[in-house]
Short mmCIF file of N, CA and C in Angstrom, two decimals:
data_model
loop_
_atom_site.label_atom_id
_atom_site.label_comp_id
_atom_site.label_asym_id
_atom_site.label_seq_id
_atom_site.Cartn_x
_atom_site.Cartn_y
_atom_site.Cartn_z
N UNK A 1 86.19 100.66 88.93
CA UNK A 1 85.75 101.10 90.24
C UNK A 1 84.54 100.28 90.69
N UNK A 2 84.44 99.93 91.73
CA UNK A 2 83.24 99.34 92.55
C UNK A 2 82.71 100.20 92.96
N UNK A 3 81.00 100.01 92.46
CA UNK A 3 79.91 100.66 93.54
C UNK A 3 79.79 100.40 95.17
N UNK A 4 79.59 101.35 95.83
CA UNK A 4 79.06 101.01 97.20
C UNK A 4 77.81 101.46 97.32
N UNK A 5 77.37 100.73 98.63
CA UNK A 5 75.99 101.50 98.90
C UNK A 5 75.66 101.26 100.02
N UNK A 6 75.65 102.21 101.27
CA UNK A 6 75.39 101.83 102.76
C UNK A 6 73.88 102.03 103.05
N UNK A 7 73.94 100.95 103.83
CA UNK A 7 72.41 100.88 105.12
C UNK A 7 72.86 100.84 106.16
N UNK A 8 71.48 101.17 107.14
CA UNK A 8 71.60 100.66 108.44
C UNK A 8 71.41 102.04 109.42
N UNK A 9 71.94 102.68 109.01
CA UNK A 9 71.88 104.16 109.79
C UNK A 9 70.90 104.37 110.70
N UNK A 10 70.53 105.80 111.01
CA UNK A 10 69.61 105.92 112.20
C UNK A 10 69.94 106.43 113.62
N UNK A 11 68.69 106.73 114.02
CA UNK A 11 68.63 107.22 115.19
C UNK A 11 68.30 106.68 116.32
N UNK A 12 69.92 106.45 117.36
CA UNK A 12 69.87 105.64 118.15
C UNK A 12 70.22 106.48 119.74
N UNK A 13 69.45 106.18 121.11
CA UNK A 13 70.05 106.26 122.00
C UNK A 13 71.36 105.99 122.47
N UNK A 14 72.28 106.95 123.46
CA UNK A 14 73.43 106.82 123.79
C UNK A 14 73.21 105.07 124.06
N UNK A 15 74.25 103.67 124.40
CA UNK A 15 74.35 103.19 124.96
C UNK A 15 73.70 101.95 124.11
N UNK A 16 73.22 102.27 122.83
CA UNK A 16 72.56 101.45 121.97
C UNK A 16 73.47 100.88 121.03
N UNK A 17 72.90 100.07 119.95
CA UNK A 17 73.53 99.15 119.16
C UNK A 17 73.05 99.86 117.47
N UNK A 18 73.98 99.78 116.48
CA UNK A 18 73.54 99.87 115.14
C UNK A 18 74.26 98.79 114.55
N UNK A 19 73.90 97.83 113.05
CA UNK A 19 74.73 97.44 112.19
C UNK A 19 74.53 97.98 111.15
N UNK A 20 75.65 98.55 110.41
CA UNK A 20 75.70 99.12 109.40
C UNK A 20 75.95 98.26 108.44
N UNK A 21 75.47 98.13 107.07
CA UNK A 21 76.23 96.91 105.62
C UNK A 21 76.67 98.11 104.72
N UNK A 22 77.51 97.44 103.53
CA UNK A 22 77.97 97.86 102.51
C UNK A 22 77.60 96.80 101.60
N UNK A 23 76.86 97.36 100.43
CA UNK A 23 76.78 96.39 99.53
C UNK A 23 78.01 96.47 98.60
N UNK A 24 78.87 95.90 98.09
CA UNK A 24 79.52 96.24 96.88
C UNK A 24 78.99 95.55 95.42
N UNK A 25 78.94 96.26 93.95
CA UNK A 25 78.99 95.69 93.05
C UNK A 25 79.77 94.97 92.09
N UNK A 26 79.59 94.26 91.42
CA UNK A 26 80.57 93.50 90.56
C UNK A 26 81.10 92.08 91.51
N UNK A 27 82.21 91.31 90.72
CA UNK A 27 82.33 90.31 90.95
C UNK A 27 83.48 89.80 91.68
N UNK A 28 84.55 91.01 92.11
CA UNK A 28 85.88 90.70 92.46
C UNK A 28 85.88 91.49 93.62
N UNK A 29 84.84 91.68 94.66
CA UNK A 29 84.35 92.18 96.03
C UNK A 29 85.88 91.36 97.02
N UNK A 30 85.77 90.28 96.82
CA UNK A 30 86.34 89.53 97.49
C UNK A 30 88.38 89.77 97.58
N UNK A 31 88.77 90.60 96.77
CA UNK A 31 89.82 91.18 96.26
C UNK A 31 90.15 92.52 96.89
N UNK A 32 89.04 93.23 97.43
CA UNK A 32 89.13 94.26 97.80
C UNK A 32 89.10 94.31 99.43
N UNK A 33 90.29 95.09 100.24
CA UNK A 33 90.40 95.26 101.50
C UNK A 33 88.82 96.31 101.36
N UNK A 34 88.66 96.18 102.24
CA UNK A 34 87.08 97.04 102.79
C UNK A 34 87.30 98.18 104.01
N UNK A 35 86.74 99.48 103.58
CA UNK A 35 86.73 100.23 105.36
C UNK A 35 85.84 101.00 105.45
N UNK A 36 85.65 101.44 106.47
CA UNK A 36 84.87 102.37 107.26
C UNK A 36 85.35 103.66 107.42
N UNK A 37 84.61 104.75 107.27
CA UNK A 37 84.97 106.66 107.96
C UNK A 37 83.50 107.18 108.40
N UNK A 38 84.12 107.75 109.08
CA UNK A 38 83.34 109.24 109.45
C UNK A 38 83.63 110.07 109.42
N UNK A 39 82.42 110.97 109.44
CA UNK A 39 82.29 112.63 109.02
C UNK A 39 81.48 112.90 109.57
N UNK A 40 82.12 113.81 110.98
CA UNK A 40 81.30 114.62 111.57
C UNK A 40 81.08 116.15 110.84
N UNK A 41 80.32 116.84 111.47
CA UNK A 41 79.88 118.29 110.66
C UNK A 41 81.36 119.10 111.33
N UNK A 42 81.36 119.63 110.67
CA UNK A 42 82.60 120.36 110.84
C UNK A 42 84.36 119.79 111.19
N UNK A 43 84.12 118.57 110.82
CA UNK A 43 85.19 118.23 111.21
C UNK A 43 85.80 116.97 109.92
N UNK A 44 87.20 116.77 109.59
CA UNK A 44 87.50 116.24 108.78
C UNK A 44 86.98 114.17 108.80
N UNK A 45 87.31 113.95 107.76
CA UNK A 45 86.58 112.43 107.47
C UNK A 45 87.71 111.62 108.00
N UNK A 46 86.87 110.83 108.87
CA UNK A 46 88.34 109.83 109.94
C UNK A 46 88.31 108.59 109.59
N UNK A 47 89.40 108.08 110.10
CA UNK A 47 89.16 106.27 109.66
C UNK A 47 88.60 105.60 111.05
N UNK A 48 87.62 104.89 111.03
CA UNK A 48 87.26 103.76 111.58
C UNK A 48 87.77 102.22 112.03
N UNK A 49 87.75 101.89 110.71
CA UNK A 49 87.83 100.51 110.75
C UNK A 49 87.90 100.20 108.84
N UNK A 50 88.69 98.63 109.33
CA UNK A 50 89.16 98.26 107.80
C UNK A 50 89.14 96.53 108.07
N UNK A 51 89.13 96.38 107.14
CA UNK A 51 89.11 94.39 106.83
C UNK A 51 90.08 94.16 105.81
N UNK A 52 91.08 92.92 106.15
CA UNK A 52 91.54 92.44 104.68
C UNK A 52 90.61 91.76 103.82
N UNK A 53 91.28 91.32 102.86
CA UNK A 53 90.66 90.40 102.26
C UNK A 53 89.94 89.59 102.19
N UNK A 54 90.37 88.37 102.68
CA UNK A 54 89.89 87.51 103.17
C UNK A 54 88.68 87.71 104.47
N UNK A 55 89.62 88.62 105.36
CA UNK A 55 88.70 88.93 106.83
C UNK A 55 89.56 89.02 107.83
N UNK A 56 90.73 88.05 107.42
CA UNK A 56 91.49 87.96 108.21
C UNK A 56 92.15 88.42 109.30
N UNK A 57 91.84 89.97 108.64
CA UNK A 57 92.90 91.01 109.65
C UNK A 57 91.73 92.40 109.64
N UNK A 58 92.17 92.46 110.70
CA UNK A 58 91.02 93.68 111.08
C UNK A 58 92.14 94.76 111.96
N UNK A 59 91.48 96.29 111.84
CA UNK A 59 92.11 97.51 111.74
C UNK A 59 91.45 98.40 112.66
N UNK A 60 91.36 98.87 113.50
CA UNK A 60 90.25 99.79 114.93
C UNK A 60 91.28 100.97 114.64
N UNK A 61 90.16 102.05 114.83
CA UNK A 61 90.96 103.71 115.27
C UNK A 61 90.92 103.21 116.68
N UNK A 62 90.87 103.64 117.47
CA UNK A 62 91.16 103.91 119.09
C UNK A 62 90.11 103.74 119.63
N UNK A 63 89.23 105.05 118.54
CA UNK A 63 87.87 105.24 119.12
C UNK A 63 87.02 103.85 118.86
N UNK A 64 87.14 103.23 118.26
CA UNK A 64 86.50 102.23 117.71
C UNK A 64 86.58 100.69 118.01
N UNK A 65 87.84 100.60 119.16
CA UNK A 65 88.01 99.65 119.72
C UNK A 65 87.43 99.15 120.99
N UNK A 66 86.85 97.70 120.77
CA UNK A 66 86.12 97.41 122.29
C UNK A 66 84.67 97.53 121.59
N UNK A 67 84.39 98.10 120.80
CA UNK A 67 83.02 98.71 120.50
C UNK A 67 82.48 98.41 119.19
N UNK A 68 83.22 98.51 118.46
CA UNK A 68 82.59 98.30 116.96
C UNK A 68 83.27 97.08 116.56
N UNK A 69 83.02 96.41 115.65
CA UNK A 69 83.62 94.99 115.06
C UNK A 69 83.38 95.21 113.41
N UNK A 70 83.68 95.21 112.42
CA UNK A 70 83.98 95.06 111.19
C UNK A 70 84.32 93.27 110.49
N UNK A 71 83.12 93.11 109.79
CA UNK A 71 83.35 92.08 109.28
C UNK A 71 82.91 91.85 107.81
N UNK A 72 82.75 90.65 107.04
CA UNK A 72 82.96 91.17 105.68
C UNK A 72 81.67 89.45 105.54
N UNK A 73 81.38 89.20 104.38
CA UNK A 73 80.82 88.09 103.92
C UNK A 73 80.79 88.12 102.40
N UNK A 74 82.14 87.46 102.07
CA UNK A 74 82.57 87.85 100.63
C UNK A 74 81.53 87.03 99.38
N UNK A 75 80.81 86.09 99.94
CA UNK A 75 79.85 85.73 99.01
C UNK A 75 78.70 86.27 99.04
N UNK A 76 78.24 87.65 99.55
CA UNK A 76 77.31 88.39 99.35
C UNK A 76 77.81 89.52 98.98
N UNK A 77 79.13 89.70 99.23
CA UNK A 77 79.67 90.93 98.40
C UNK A 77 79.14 91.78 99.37
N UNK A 78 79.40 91.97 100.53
CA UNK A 78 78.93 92.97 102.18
C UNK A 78 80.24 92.60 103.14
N UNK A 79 79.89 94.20 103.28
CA UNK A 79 80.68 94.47 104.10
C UNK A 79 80.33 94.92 105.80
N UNK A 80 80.27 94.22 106.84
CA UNK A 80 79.62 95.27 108.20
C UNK A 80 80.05 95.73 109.27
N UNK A 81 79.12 96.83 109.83
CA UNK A 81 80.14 97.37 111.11
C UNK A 81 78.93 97.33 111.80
N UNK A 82 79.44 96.07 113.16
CA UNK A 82 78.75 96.23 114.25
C UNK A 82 79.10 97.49 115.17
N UNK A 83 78.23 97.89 115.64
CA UNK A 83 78.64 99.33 116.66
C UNK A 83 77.56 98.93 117.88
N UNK A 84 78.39 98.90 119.21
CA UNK A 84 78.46 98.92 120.08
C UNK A 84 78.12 100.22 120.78
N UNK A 85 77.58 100.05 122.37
CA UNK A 85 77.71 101.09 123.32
C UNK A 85 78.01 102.57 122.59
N UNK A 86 77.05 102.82 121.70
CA UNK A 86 77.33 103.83 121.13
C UNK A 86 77.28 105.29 121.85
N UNK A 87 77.86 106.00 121.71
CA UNK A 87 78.05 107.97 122.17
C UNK A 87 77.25 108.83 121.42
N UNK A 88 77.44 109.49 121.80
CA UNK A 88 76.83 110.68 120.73
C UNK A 88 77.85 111.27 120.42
N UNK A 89 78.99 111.58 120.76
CA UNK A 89 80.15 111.32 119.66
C UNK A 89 80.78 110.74 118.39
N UNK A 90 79.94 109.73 118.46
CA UNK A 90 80.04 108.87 117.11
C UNK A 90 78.93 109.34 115.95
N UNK A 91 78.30 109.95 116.84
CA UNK A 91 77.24 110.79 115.57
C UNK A 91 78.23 111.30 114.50
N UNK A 92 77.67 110.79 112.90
CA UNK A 92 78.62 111.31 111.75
C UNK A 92 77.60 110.64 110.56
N UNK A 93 77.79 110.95 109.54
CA UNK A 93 78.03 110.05 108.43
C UNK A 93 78.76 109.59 108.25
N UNK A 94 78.26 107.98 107.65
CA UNK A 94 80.00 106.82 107.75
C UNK A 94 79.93 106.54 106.46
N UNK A 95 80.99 105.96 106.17
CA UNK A 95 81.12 106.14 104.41
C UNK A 95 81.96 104.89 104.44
N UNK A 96 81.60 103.92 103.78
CA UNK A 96 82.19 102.74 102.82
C UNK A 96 83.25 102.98 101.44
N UNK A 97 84.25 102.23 102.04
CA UNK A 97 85.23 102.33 101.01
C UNK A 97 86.04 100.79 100.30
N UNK A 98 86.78 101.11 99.61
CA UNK A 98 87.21 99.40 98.61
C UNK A 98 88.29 100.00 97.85
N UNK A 99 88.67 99.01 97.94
CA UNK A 99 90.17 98.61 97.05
C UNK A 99 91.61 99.61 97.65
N UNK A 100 91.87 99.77 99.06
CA UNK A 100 92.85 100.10 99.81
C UNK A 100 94.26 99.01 98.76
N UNK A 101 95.30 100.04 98.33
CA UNK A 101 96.20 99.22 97.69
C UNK A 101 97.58 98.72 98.72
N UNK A 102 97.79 98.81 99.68
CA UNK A 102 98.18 98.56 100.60
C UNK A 102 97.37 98.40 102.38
N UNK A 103 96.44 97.39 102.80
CA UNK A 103 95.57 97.50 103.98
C UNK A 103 96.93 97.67 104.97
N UNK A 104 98.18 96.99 104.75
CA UNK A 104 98.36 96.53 105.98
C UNK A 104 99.34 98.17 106.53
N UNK A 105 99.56 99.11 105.37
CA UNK A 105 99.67 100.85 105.98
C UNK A 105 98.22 101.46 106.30
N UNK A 106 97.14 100.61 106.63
CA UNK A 106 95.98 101.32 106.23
C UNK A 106 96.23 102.94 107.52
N UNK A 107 97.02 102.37 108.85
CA UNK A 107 97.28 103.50 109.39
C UNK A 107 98.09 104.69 109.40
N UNK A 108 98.56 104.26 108.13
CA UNK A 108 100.11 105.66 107.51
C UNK A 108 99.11 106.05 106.76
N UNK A 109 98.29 105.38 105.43
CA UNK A 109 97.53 105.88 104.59
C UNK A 109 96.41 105.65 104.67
N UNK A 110 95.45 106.37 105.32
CA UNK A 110 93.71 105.72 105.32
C UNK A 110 92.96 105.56 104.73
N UNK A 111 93.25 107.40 104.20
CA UNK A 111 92.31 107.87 102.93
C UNK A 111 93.07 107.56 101.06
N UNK A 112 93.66 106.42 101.39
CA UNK A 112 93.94 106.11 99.68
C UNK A 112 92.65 104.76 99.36
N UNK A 113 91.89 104.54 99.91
CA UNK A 113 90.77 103.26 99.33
C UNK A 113 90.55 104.60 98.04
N UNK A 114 90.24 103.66 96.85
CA UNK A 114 89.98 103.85 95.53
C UNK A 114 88.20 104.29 95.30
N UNK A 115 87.81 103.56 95.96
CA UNK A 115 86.07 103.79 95.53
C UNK A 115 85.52 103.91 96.86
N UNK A 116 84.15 104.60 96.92
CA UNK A 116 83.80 105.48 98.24
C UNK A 116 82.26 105.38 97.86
N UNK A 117 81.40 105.04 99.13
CA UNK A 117 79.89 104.95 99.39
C UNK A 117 79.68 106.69 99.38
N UNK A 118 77.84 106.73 99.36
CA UNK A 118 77.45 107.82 99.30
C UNK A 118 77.66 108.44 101.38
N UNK A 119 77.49 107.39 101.81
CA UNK A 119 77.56 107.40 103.59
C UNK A 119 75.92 107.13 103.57
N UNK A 120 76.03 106.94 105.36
CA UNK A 120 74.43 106.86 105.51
C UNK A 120 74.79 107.66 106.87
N UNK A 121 73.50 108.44 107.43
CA UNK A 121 73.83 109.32 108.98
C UNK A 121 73.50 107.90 109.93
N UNK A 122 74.86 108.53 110.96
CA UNK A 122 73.91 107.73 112.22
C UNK A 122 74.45 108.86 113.07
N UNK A 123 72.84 108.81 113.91
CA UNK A 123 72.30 110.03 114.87
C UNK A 123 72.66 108.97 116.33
N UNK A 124 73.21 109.56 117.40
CA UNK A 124 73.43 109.30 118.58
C UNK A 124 72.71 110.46 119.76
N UNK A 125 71.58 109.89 120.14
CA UNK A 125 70.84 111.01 121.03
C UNK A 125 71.57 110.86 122.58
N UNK A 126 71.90 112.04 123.12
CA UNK A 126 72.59 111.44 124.70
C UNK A 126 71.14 111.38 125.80
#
């Protein structure tokens, strides 16, 4: 299993910008499709956004399109999510994930990534 570990979080005005990273540990980062969730309070943990391998191919919920960008830098072993024009809807904890054994169902199966960050909050004030 790979460690994660998110930054970046915080408390941002509607209409503002966050980048979030994922650090991963160990040496085969580069092997692992990468994604993004949230968790709002009371409500179940959603998918975001996902990266292949390489980088190549990138994955948007709905909500997340136009707005956030997901990208990876496999020789630092990081993973990031630019966020855009943010809501206060997007207020959640987001949680980093690795080693999706199929990315390219990542939308039949979201929640099968293997290893999972602690999350970090990001606050959206309207």
């Amino acid at each position: 299993q790979v460690q994660l570990v998110e930054s970046g979080g915080g408390l941002v005005q509607a209409g503002g910008s966050l980048r979030l990273s994922c650090a991963a540990s160990g040496r085969t980062f580069s092997r692992y499709a990468m994604g993004w969730f949230r968790q709002a309070p009371g409500k179940e943990r959603e998918f975001v956004s996902a990266i292949s391998l390489s980088g190549g191919s990138t994955y948007y919920a709905n909500s997340a399109k136009g707005r956030f960008t997901i990208s990876r830098d496999n020789a630092k072993n990081t993973v990031y999510l630019q966020m855009n024009s943010l809501k206060a809807e997007d207020t959640a904890v987001y949680y980093c994930a690795a080693d999706h054994p199929d990315i390219a169902a990542i939308f039949s199966n979201p929640l099968d990534f293997r290893s999972w960050g602690q999350g970090t909050q990001v606050t959206v004030s309207s």
